[in-house]
């Protein structure tokens, strides 16, 4: 099975793991029908910390997407607007069940040597 490995800043990873961030925003989506995200927490953690179910994706104008998702955004409106500044289209993964890895996993466990800038495809069991 293929999964999408996403690089996410630790402050947002913490919110995903706590269940307060139910959407992961992106300027583009991975081209995959995968129903699984692997969450790579960027520096200073630098580990794959969780597997998250993808419940669906949303594509809309940034203002429309914000209105649809703001109650579970896990990000301030200001940061959201800064991220999507100049974009005509915004995307979000709707996040479901979270499986936290204890201990967190190395990228090498997935045969990856460098963290992806945005996302990567990986084979999982």
Short mmCIF file of C-alpha atoms in Angstrom, two decimals:
data_model
loop_
_atom_site.label_atom_id
_atom_site.label_comp_id
_atom_site.label_asym_id
_atom_site.label_seq_id
_atom_site.Cartn_x
_atom_site.Cartn_y
_atom_site.Cartn_z
CA UNK A 1 0.00 0.00 0.00
CA UNK A 2 1.23 3.50 -0.81
CA UNK A 3 1.16 6.28 1.75
CA UNK A 4 1.85 9.98 1.41
CA UNK A 5 4.70 11.19 3.61
CA UNK A 6 4.18 14.85 4.55
CA UNK A 7 6.75 17.14 6.13
CA UNK A 8 5.00 19.23 8.80
CA UNK A 9 6.34 21.73 11.34
CA UNK A 10 6.39 20.38 14.92
CA UNK A 11 3.91 22.97 16.23
CA UNK A 12 1.30 21.71 13.75
CA UNK A 13 2.22 18.07 14.30
CA UNK A 14 1.50 18.52 18.01
CA UNK A 15 -1.97 19.83 17.16
CA UNK A 16 -2.66 16.92 14.81
CA UNK A 17 -1.61 14.44 17.49
CA UNK A 18 -3.76 16.24 20.09
CA UNK A 19 -6.76 16.15 17.74
CA UNK A 20 -7.18 19.93 17.52
CA UNK A 21 -5.98 20.17 13.90
CA UNK A 22 -8.29 18.18 11.63
CA UNK A 23 -7.08 19.62 8.31
CA UNK A 24 -3.65 19.74 6.73
CA UNK A 25 -3.42 22.58 4.22
CA UNK A 26 -1.42 22.39 1.03
CA UNK A 27 -0.82 24.46 -2.10
CA UNK A 28 -1.06 21.23 -4.08
CA UNK A 29 -2.11 17.68 -3.35
CA UNK A 30 -0.20 14.49 -3.95
CA UNK A 31 -1.39 12.55 -6.99
CA UNK A 32 -2.46 9.48 -5.14
CA UNK A 33 -5.56 7.63 -4.11
CA UNK A 34 -3.91 6.75 -0.81
CA UNK A 35 -6.03 6.89 2.33
CA UNK A 36 -2.99 7.20 4.61
CA UNK A 37 -0.64 10.04 5.55
CA UNK A 38 2.64 9.50 7.32
CA UNK A 39 3.53 12.56 9.38
CA UNK A 40 7.18 13.61 9.35
CA UNK A 41 7.87 16.21 12.03
CA UNK A 42 10.55 18.59 10.77
CA UNK A 43 13.51 19.98 12.74
CA UNK A 44 14.28 19.60 15.58
CA UNK A 45 12.28 16.32 15.82
CA UNK A 46 13.14 14.94 12.36
CA UNK A 47 11.14 11.71 12.75
CA UNK A 48 8.04 10.04 11.33
CA UNK A 49 5.73 10.38 14.33
CA UNK A 50 2.31 9.15 13.19
CA UNK A 51 0.08 7.53 10.62
CA UNK A 52 -3.15 9.43 9.90
CA UNK A 53 -6.25 8.35 8.01
CA UNK A 54 -7.26 10.61 5.10
CA UNK A 55 -11.03 11.08 5.21
CA UNK A 56 -11.04 13.17 2.04
CA UNK A 57 -9.65 16.20 0.30
CA UNK A 58 -11.06 19.66 -0.30
CA UNK A 59 -10.22 22.01 -3.15
CA UNK A 60 -11.54 25.58 -3.06
CA UNK A 61 -10.61 29.24 -3.18
CA UNK A 62 -8.56 30.05 -0.06
CA UNK A 63 -11.33 32.16 1.51
CA UNK A 64 -13.94 29.46 0.88
CA UNK A 65 -11.71 26.70 2.24
CA UNK A 66 -11.06 28.73 5.40
CA UNK A 67 -14.79 29.20 6.00
CA UNK A 68 -15.35 25.45 5.59
CA UNK A 69 -12.51 24.37 7.89
CA UNK A 70 -11.67 27.16 10.34
CA UNK A 71 -13.27 25.52 13.40
CA UNK A 72 -10.75 22.66 13.20
CA UNK A 73 -7.93 24.41 11.34
CA UNK A 74 -5.31 24.22 14.08
CA UNK A 75 -3.76 27.35 12.60
CA UNK A 76 -4.49 31.05 12.95
CA UNK A 77 -6.27 32.91 10.19
CA UNK A 78 -3.20 35.15 9.85
CA UNK A 79 -0.85 32.19 9.29
CA UNK A 80 -3.38 30.62 6.91
CA UNK A 81 -3.59 33.80 4.84
CA UNK A 82 0.20 34.18 4.77
CA UNK A 83 0.58 30.59 3.56
CA UNK A 84 -1.96 30.93 0.74
CA UNK A 85 -1.08 34.53 -0.22
CA UNK A 86 -1.25 34.86 -3.99
CA UNK A 87 -2.87 31.44 -4.50
CA UNK A 88 -6.14 31.10 -6.37
CA UNK A 89 -6.71 27.55 -5.18
CA UNK A 90 -6.17 25.98 -1.77
CA UNK A 91 -6.28 22.34 -0.75
CA UNK A 92 -6.79 20.45 2.48
CA UNK A 93 -6.55 16.87 3.60
CA UNK A 94 -9.35 16.06 6.05
CA UNK A 95 -7.68 14.07 8.81
CA UNK A 96 -9.20 11.11 10.61
CA UNK A 97 -7.87 8.49 13.00
CA UNK A 98 -4.34 9.13 14.26
CA UNK A 99 -1.92 6.33 15.16
CA UNK A 100 1.03 7.74 17.09
CA UNK A 101 4.34 5.89 16.66
CA UNK A 102 6.08 5.16 19.96
CA UNK A 103 8.93 5.37 19.44
CA UNK A 104 8.94 7.67 16.40
CA UNK A 105 10.43 6.17 13.25
CA UNK A 106 13.40 7.16 11.13
CA UNK A 107 13.06 8.02 7.45
CA UNK A 108 15.40 5.11 6.72
CA UNK A 109 12.67 2.77 7.98
CA UNK A 110 10.88 3.75 4.75
CA UNK A 111 14.03 3.67 2.57
CA UNK A 112 14.14 7.47 2.44
CA UNK A 113 17.38 9.33 3.09
CA UNK A 114 16.22 12.95 2.86
CA UNK A 115 13.05 14.55 4.17
CA UNK A 116 10.70 15.69 1.42
CA UNK A 117 10.25 19.43 0.86
CA UNK A 118 6.51 18.90 0.74
CA UNK A 119 5.58 15.24 0.29
CA UNK A 120 6.81 11.90 -0.94
CA UNK A 121 5.22 8.54 -1.72
CA UNK A 122 6.23 5.56 0.41
CA UNK A 123 5.35 1.87 0.54
CA UNK A 124 3.91 0.72 3.83
CA UNK A 125 2.73 -2.67 5.05
#
